[in-house]
Short mmCIF file of C-alpha atoms in Angstrom, two decimals:
data_model
loop_
_atom_site.label_atom_id
_atom_site.label_comp_id
_atom_site.label_asym_id
_atom_site.label_seq_id
_atom_site.Cartn_x
_atom_site.Cartn_y
_atom_site.Cartn_z
CA MET E 1 57.92 113.56 -36.13
CA ALA E 2 56.21 113.08 -32.91
CA VAL E 3 57.17 110.13 -30.77
CA ALA E 4 54.26 108.46 -28.98
CA THR E 5 54.67 108.62 -25.29
CA GLU E 6 52.39 107.90 -22.41
CA THR E 7 52.73 108.05 -18.68
CA ARG E 8 50.47 105.63 -16.96
CA THR E 9 49.65 105.48 -13.25
CA ASP E 10 50.18 102.37 -10.98
CA THR E 11 46.47 102.26 -10.59
CA GLN E 12 45.83 102.00 -14.24
CA ILE E 13 48.63 99.43 -14.60
CA GLN E 14 47.21 97.39 -12.03
CA ALA E 15 43.82 97.49 -13.29
CA ASP E 16 45.01 96.47 -16.91
CA VAL E 17 47.17 93.59 -15.32
CA LEU E 18 44.10 92.14 -13.56
CA ALA E 19 42.22 92.44 -17.00
CA GLU E 20 45.07 90.73 -18.78
CA LEU E 21 44.99 88.04 -16.26
CA LYS E 22 41.43 87.56 -16.51
CA TYR E 23 41.58 87.42 -20.36
CA GLU E 24 44.34 84.57 -20.32
CA PRO E 25 42.30 81.33 -20.39
CA ARG E 26 45.38 79.42 -18.62
CA VAL E 27 45.15 81.42 -15.50
CA GLN E 28 42.62 81.61 -12.66
CA PRO E 29 42.79 85.56 -11.91
CA ASN E 30 41.30 84.91 -8.30
CA GLU E 31 44.49 82.85 -7.42
CA ILE E 32 46.71 85.83 -8.05
CA GLY E 33 47.19 89.34 -6.52
CA VAL E 34 48.49 91.96 -8.11
CA ALA E 35 50.46 95.19 -6.60
CA VAL E 36 52.12 98.00 -8.68
CA LYS E 37 54.66 100.59 -7.46
CA ASN E 38 56.42 102.90 -9.87
CA GLY E 39 55.72 100.57 -12.80
CA ILE E 40 56.93 97.44 -10.92
CA VAL E 41 54.56 94.66 -11.02
CA THR E 42 54.43 92.06 -8.16
CA LEU E 43 52.32 88.98 -8.53
CA THR E 44 51.41 87.06 -5.37
CA GLY E 45 49.29 83.94 -4.50
CA ARG E 46 49.11 80.19 -5.13
CA VAL E 47 48.60 78.17 -8.24
CA ASP E 48 48.54 74.48 -9.03
CA SER E 49 51.03 74.31 -11.83
CA TYR E 50 54.39 75.95 -12.79
CA LEU E 51 52.81 76.75 -16.32
CA LYS E 52 50.26 78.77 -14.71
CA LYS E 53 52.80 81.02 -12.77
CA TRP E 54 54.83 81.42 -15.99
CA GLU E 55 51.75 82.49 -17.89
CA ALA E 56 50.68 85.04 -15.35
CA GLU E 57 54.34 86.36 -15.63
CA ALA E 58 54.01 86.66 -19.30
CA ALA E 59 50.55 88.05 -19.13
CA ALA E 60 51.73 90.94 -16.77
CA HIS E 61 54.64 91.63 -19.09
CA ARG E 62 52.13 92.39 -21.95
CA VAL E 63 50.58 95.42 -20.27
CA ARG E 64 51.48 98.93 -21.48
CA GLY E 65 53.78 100.63 -18.65
CA VAL E 66 55.14 97.69 -17.09
CA LYS E 67 58.98 98.20 -16.24
CA ALA E 68 59.35 94.84 -14.41
CA VAL E 69 57.66 91.98 -12.84
CA ALA E 70 58.50 90.30 -9.68
CA ASN E 71 57.00 86.99 -9.61
CA GLU E 72 56.23 85.78 -6.27
CA ILE E 73 53.46 83.29 -7.02
CA GLU E 74 53.96 79.99 -5.15
CA VAL E 75 53.41 76.73 -6.97
CA ARG E 76 51.61 74.09 -5.07
CA LEU E 77 51.03 70.79 -6.98
CA PRO E 78 47.76 68.84 -6.16
CA THR E 79 48.55 65.31 -5.04
CA SER E 80 47.65 64.19 -8.56
CA SER E 81 50.29 66.09 -10.06
CA GLU E 82 53.15 65.32 -7.79
CA ARG E 83 56.03 63.15 -9.31
CA THR E 84 59.40 61.88 -8.11
CA ASP E 85 62.32 63.66 -9.26
CA SER E 86 63.61 60.77 -11.19
CA ASP E 87 60.24 60.38 -12.88
CA LEU E 88 60.13 64.10 -13.75
CA ALA E 89 63.91 64.00 -14.92
CA ALA E 90 63.06 61.03 -17.32
CA ALA E 91 60.11 63.11 -18.37
CA ALA E 92 62.24 66.08 -19.17
CA VAL E 93 64.66 64.25 -21.10
CA ARG E 94 61.81 62.47 -23.40
CA ALA E 95 60.17 65.88 -23.96
CA LEU E 96 63.40 67.46 -25.12
CA GLU E 97 64.26 64.56 -27.37
CA TRP E 98 60.61 64.74 -28.92
CA ASP E 99 59.69 68.44 -28.97
CA ALA E 100 62.79 70.46 -28.76
CA LEU E 101 65.18 71.31 -31.74
CA ILE E 102 67.99 70.45 -29.76
CA ASN E 103 70.64 67.76 -29.43
CA ILE E 104 69.97 66.22 -26.08
CA ASP E 105 73.43 65.13 -25.65
CA LYS E 106 74.53 68.76 -25.25
CA LEU E 107 72.41 69.30 -22.31
CA ASP E 108 72.28 68.39 -18.64
CA VAL E 109 68.91 68.11 -16.86
CA THR E 110 68.74 68.10 -12.95
CA VAL E 111 65.77 67.96 -11.06
CA SER E 112 65.59 68.71 -7.27
CA LYS E 113 62.09 68.79 -5.41
CA GLY E 114 60.29 69.45 -8.82
CA TRP E 115 62.70 72.26 -9.68
CA VAL E 116 64.28 71.57 -13.04
CA THR E 117 67.68 73.08 -13.98
CA LEU E 118 68.95 72.98 -17.65
CA LYS E 119 72.58 73.46 -18.40
CA GLY E 120 74.61 73.00 -21.51
CA SER E 121 75.28 75.02 -24.80
CA VAL E 122 73.41 75.64 -27.96
CA ASP E 123 73.91 77.45 -31.02
CA TRP E 124 70.97 79.30 -31.24
CA GLN E 125 68.82 81.53 -28.57
CA PHE E 126 65.48 79.94 -30.10
CA GLN E 127 67.03 76.47 -28.92
CA LYS E 128 67.53 77.94 -25.45
CA ASP E 129 64.18 79.36 -25.32
CA ASP E 130 62.45 76.29 -26.92
CA ALA E 131 64.16 73.90 -24.36
CA GLU E 132 62.49 75.86 -21.40
CA ARG E 133 59.09 76.03 -23.25
CA VAL E 134 58.93 72.24 -23.36
CA VAL E 135 60.04 71.65 -19.69
CA ARG E 136 57.99 74.15 -18.17
CA ARG E 137 54.46 72.62 -19.37
CA LEU E 138 55.34 69.27 -17.73
CA THR E 139 53.13 68.06 -15.03
CA GLY E 140 54.99 68.11 -11.69
CA VAL E 141 57.32 70.91 -12.47
CA THR E 142 57.59 73.47 -9.69
CA GLY E 143 60.16 75.68 -11.46
CA VAL E 144 62.75 75.87 -14.19
CA SER E 145 66.30 77.50 -14.23
CA ASN E 146 67.53 77.79 -17.53
CA LEU E 147 71.31 77.91 -17.52
CA ILE E 148 71.86 76.87 -21.11
CA THR E 149 74.59 79.21 -22.74
CA VAL E 150 74.49 80.34 -26.43
CA LYS E 151 77.82 80.26 -28.01
CA PRO E 152 78.30 82.51 -31.16
CA ARG E 153 79.43 80.78 -34.21
CA VAL E 154 79.74 84.02 -36.34
CA ASN E 155 81.69 87.15 -35.97
CA PRO E 156 80.14 90.49 -35.43
CA ALA E 157 80.23 91.81 -38.75
CA ASP E 158 78.65 88.71 -40.11
CA LEU E 159 76.17 88.71 -37.35
CA LYS E 160 75.07 92.59 -38.13
CA GLN E 161 74.78 91.63 -41.78
CA ARG E 162 72.57 88.50 -41.08
CA ILE E 163 70.30 90.55 -38.97
CA GLU E 164 70.04 93.65 -41.58
CA LYS E 165 69.14 91.05 -44.19
CA ALA E 166 66.54 89.60 -42.02
CA LEU E 167 65.02 92.80 -41.48
CA VAL E 168 64.87 93.55 -45.09
CA ARG E 169 63.33 90.30 -46.13
CA SER E 170 60.50 90.68 -43.26
CA ALA E 171 57.25 92.15 -44.57
CA GLU E 172 56.60 93.43 -41.26
CA THR E 173 59.34 95.89 -40.71
CA ASP E 174 60.62 98.85 -42.45
CA ALA E 175 64.53 98.14 -42.50
CA GLN E 176 65.42 101.58 -43.70
CA ASN E 177 64.24 103.28 -40.28
CA ILE E 178 66.39 100.48 -38.28
CA THR E 179 69.72 100.36 -37.27
CA VAL E 180 71.76 97.37 -36.10
CA GLU E 181 74.80 97.61 -33.62
CA VAL E 182 76.57 94.22 -32.53
CA ASP E 183 78.45 94.19 -29.25
CA GLY E 184 79.93 90.75 -28.73
CA SER E 185 76.74 88.44 -28.55
CA LYS E 186 74.42 91.58 -27.68
CA VAL E 187 72.50 93.31 -30.30
CA ILE E 188 71.54 97.02 -30.14
CA LEU E 189 68.41 98.11 -32.25
CA LYS E 190 67.79 101.70 -32.93
CA GLY E 191 65.38 103.76 -35.01
CA THR E 192 61.63 104.37 -35.56
CA VAL E 193 58.89 102.19 -36.40
CA LYS E 194 55.23 102.56 -36.78
CA SER E 195 53.72 100.13 -34.44
CA TRP E 196 54.54 97.95 -31.40
CA ALA E 197 54.26 94.88 -33.61
CA GLU E 198 56.88 96.27 -35.75
CA LYS E 199 59.34 96.80 -32.91
CA GLN E 200 58.41 93.13 -31.89
CA GLU E 201 59.23 91.80 -35.24
CA ALA E 202 62.59 93.55 -35.26
CA GLU E 203 63.46 92.11 -31.78
CA ARG E 204 62.45 88.66 -32.92
CA ALA E 205 64.56 88.98 -36.26
CA ALA E 206 67.41 89.91 -34.03
CA PHE E 207 67.05 86.96 -31.50
CA ALA E 208 66.76 84.68 -34.74
CA ALA E 209 70.47 85.08 -35.54
CA PRO E 210 72.75 82.74 -34.34
CA GLY E 211 74.86 83.55 -31.16
CA VAL E 212 72.64 86.22 -30.07
CA LEU E 213 72.45 86.35 -26.21
CA SER E 214 70.51 89.55 -25.73
CA VAL E 215 68.61 92.28 -27.69
CA ASP E 216 68.73 95.88 -26.49
CA ASN E 217 65.57 97.05 -28.16
CA ARG E 218 65.69 101.12 -28.26
CA ILE E 219 63.44 101.33 -31.37
CA THR E 220 60.98 104.06 -30.61
CA ILE E 221 57.34 104.11 -32.03
CA SER E 222 56.33 107.21 -34.00
CA PHE E 223 52.99 108.39 -35.54
#
């Protein structure tokens, strides 16, 4: 069975990143510069919100051939968006209470010059991700450091079994062609699938398991 491989030049990657930025409605592509060297994308420029900076980074990661992204975009808030650190801290706590599926008592929120630092512990990776998602869209945020830790609540054997069962339940994955290995709180996925969407769904299923801190997705796409 042949494995789909493609070598893309830096010029091709740069053109696609620029196109993806133009396609992203929350980003103004003329605000952002794109340089590519050996598959490493560097983003530069100035934007008026942290959310734009994050969306630009996410857009670059979506492009085929990108190995890593160095996000050097500067956030410069307009006067209308500036808030005191105390106001922003209060807004972050309220947002976490309303929108994130997290017990706020487990988190510490610190704000310094618009930069929000999240600390504490949660049971699930999606809770850590959700906390950052909620905070980064607040007006006045210039950056987010997500230092929340995920504490496993199941042993590796149970974790492996849960992920394997989740892959079997999913209509988007062929579980027979995917193997799951667990190393502490790290999950390693191997095997072959027929599409990028199937590979991503397998990774999502692994991350959804309690206690998973990282997923090494080694699944290859075949045709």
